[in-house]
mmCIF file of C-alpha atoms in Angstrom:
data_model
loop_
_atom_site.group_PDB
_atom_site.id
_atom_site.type_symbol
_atom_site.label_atom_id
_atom_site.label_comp_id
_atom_site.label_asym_id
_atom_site.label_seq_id
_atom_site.Cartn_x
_atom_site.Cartn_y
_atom_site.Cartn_z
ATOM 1 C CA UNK A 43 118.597 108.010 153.142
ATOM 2 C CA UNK A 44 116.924 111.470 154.326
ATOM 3 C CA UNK A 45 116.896 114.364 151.978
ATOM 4 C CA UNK A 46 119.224 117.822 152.668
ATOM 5 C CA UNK A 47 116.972 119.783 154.911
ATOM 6 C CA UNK A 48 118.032 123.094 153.158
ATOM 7 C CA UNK A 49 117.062 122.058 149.143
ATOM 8 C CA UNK A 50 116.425 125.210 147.364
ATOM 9 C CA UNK A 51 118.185 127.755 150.243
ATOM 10 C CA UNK A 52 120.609 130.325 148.461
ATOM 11 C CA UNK A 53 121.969 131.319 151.638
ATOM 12 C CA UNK A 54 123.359 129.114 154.527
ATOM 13 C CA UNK A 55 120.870 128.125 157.505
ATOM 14 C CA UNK A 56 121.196 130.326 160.645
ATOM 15 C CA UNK A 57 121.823 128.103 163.956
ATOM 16 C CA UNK A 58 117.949 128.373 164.440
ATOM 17 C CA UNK A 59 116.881 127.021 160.695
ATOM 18 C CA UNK A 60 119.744 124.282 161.858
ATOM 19 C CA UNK A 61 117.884 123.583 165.449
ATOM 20 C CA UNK A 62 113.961 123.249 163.648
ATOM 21 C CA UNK A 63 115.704 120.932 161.144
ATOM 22 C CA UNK A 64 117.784 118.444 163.169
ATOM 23 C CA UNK A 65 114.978 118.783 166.271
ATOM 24 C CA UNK A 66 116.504 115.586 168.722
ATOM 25 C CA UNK A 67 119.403 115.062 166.528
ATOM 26 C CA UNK A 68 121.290 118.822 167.150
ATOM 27 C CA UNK A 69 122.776 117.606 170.049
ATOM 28 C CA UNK A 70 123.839 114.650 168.743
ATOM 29 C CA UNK A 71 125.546 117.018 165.844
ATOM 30 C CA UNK A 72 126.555 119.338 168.598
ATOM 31 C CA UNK A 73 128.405 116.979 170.050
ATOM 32 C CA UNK A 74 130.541 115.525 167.106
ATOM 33 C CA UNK A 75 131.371 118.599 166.060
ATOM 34 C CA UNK A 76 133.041 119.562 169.170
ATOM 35 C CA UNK A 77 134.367 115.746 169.719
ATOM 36 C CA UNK A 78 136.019 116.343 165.620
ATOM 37 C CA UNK A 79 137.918 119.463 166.826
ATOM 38 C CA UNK A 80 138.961 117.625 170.163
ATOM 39 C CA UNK A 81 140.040 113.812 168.857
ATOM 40 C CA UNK A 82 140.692 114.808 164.868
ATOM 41 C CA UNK A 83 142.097 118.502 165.172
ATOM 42 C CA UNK A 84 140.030 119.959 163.140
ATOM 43 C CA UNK A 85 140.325 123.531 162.806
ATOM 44 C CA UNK A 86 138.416 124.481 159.877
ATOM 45 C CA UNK A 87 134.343 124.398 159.347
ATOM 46 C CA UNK A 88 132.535 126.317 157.311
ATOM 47 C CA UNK A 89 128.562 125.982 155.228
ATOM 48 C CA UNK A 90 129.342 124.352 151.707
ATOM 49 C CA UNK A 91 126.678 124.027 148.778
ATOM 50 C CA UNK A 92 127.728 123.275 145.291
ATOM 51 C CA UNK A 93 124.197 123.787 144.151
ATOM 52 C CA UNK A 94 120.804 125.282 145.302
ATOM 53 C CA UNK A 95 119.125 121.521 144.538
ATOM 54 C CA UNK A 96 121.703 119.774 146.659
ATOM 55 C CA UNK A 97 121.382 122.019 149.771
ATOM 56 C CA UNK A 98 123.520 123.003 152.212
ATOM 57 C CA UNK A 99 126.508 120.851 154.520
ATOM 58 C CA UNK A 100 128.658 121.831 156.821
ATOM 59 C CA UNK A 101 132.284 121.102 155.777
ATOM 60 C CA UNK A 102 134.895 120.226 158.603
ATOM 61 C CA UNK A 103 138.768 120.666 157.451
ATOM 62 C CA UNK A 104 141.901 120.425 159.456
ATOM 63 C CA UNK A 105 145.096 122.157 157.478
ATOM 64 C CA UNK A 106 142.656 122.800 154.385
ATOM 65 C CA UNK A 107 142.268 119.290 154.036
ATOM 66 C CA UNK A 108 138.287 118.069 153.487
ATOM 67 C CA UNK A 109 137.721 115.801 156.321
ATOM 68 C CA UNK A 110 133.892 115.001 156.367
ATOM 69 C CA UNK A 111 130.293 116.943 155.499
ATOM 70 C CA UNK A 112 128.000 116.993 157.707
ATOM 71 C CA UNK A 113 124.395 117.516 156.124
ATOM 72 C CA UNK A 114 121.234 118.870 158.206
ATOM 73 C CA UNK A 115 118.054 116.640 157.704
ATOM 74 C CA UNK A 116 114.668 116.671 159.020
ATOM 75 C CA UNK A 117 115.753 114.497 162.566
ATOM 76 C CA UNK A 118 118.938 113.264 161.292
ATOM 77 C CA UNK A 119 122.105 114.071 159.405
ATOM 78 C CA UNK A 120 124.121 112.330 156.902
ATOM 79 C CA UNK A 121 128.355 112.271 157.132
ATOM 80 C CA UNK A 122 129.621 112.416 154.073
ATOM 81 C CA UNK A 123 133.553 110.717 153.500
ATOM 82 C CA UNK A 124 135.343 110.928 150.284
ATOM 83 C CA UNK A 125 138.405 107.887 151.762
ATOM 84 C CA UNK A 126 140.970 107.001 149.417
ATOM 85 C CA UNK A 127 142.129 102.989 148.708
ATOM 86 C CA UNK A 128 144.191 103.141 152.067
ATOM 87 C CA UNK A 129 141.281 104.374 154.123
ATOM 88 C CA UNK A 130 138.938 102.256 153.028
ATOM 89 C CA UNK A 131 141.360 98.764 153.314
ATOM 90 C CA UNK A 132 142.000 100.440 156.763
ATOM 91 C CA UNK A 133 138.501 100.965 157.267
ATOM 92 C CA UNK A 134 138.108 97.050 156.523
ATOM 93 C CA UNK A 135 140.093 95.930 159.079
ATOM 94 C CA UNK A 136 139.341 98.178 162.074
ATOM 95 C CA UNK A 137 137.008 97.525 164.142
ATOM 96 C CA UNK A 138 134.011 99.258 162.935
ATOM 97 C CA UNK A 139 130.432 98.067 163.310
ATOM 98 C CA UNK A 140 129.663 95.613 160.631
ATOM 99 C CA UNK A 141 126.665 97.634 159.590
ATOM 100 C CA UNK A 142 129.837 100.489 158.695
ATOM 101 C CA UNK A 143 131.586 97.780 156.885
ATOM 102 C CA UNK A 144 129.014 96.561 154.648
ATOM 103 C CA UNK A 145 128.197 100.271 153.916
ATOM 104 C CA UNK A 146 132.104 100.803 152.970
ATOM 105 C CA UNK A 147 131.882 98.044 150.779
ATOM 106 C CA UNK A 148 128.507 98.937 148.993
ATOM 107 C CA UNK A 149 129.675 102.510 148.112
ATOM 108 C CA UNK A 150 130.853 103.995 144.955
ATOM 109 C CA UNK A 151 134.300 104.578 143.915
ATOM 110 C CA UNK A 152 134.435 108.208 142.263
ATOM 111 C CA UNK A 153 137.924 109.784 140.885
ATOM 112 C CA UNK A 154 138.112 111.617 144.502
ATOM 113 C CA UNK A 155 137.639 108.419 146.521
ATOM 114 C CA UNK A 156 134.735 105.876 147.724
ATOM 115 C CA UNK A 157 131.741 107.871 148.770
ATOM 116 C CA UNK A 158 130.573 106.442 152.311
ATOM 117 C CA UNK A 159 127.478 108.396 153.379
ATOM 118 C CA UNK A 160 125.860 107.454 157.224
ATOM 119 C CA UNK A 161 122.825 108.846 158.205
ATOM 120 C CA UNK A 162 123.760 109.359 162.084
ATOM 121 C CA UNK A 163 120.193 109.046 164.556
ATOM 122 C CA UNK A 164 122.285 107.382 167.617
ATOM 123 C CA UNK A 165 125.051 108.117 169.500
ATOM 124 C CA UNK A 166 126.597 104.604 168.095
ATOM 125 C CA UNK A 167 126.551 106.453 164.783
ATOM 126 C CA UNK A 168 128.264 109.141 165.729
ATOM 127 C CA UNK A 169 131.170 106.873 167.363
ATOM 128 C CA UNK A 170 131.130 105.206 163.966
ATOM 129 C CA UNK A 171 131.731 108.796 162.208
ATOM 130 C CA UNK A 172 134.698 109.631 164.508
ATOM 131 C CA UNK A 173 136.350 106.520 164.170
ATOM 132 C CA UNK A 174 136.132 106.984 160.095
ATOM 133 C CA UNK A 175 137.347 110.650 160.446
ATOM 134 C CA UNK A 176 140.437 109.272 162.420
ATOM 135 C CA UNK A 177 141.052 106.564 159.639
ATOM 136 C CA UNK A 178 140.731 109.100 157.215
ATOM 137 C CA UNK A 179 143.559 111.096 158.632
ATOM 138 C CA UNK A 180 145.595 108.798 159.368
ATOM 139 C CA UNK A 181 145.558 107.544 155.344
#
């Protein structure tokens, strides 16, 4: 997976540090974001780092609740999920891509829920992130 863009930033990127970063992949971000606060309701987004090695992500919320990160990379971003034991059986039996599936399955359980990172480069991808955000709040 692609490293956080923003590694070593103490302050959050500006739209334009966000633009050089993503290059063909902003409107690709763009575009989830604004198809997150139309099919998932969120109404909550703000720039998140929880250290100046880890760089920076954009954190969507709807009602407070964590919903997915989005982190810049050089071309790309990864989504970030934290799903709990419902989501991810859910997850299992919707009708994801395989590829999503297999990723589900090969991620780590923490204390807060499964971390499921995608790196999203197609419009596919991001179909794949919206359909995990909706699984996520509906579990």
């Amino acid at each position: 997976m692609s490293s956080n863009a923003f590694i070593g930033r103490k302050e959050p990127p500006s739209d334009d540090d966000l633009t050089r970063a993503l290059c063909s992949a902003r409107e690709l971000w763009n575009g989830l974001v604004s198809r997150m606060a139309e099919a998932c309701g969120i109404d909550e987004r703000d720039w998140n780092s929880y250290s100046v090695k880890a760089g920076w992500a954009l954190r969507l919320r709807r009602n407070g609740r964590n919903i997915v990160y989005l982190s810049p990379c050089e071309g790309s971003f990864l989504a970030s999920f934290a799903l709990g034991d419902r989501a991810v059986e859910a997850a299992r039996q919707s009708d994801l891509p395989a590829e999503a599936i297999t990723l589900i399955n090969a991620s780590r359980r923490y204390a807060e829920g499964t971390a499921v990172r995608i790196e999203v480069r197609t419009a596919e991808e991001v179909d794949t992130v919206l359909k995990l955000a909706a699984i996520k709040l509906a579990h």
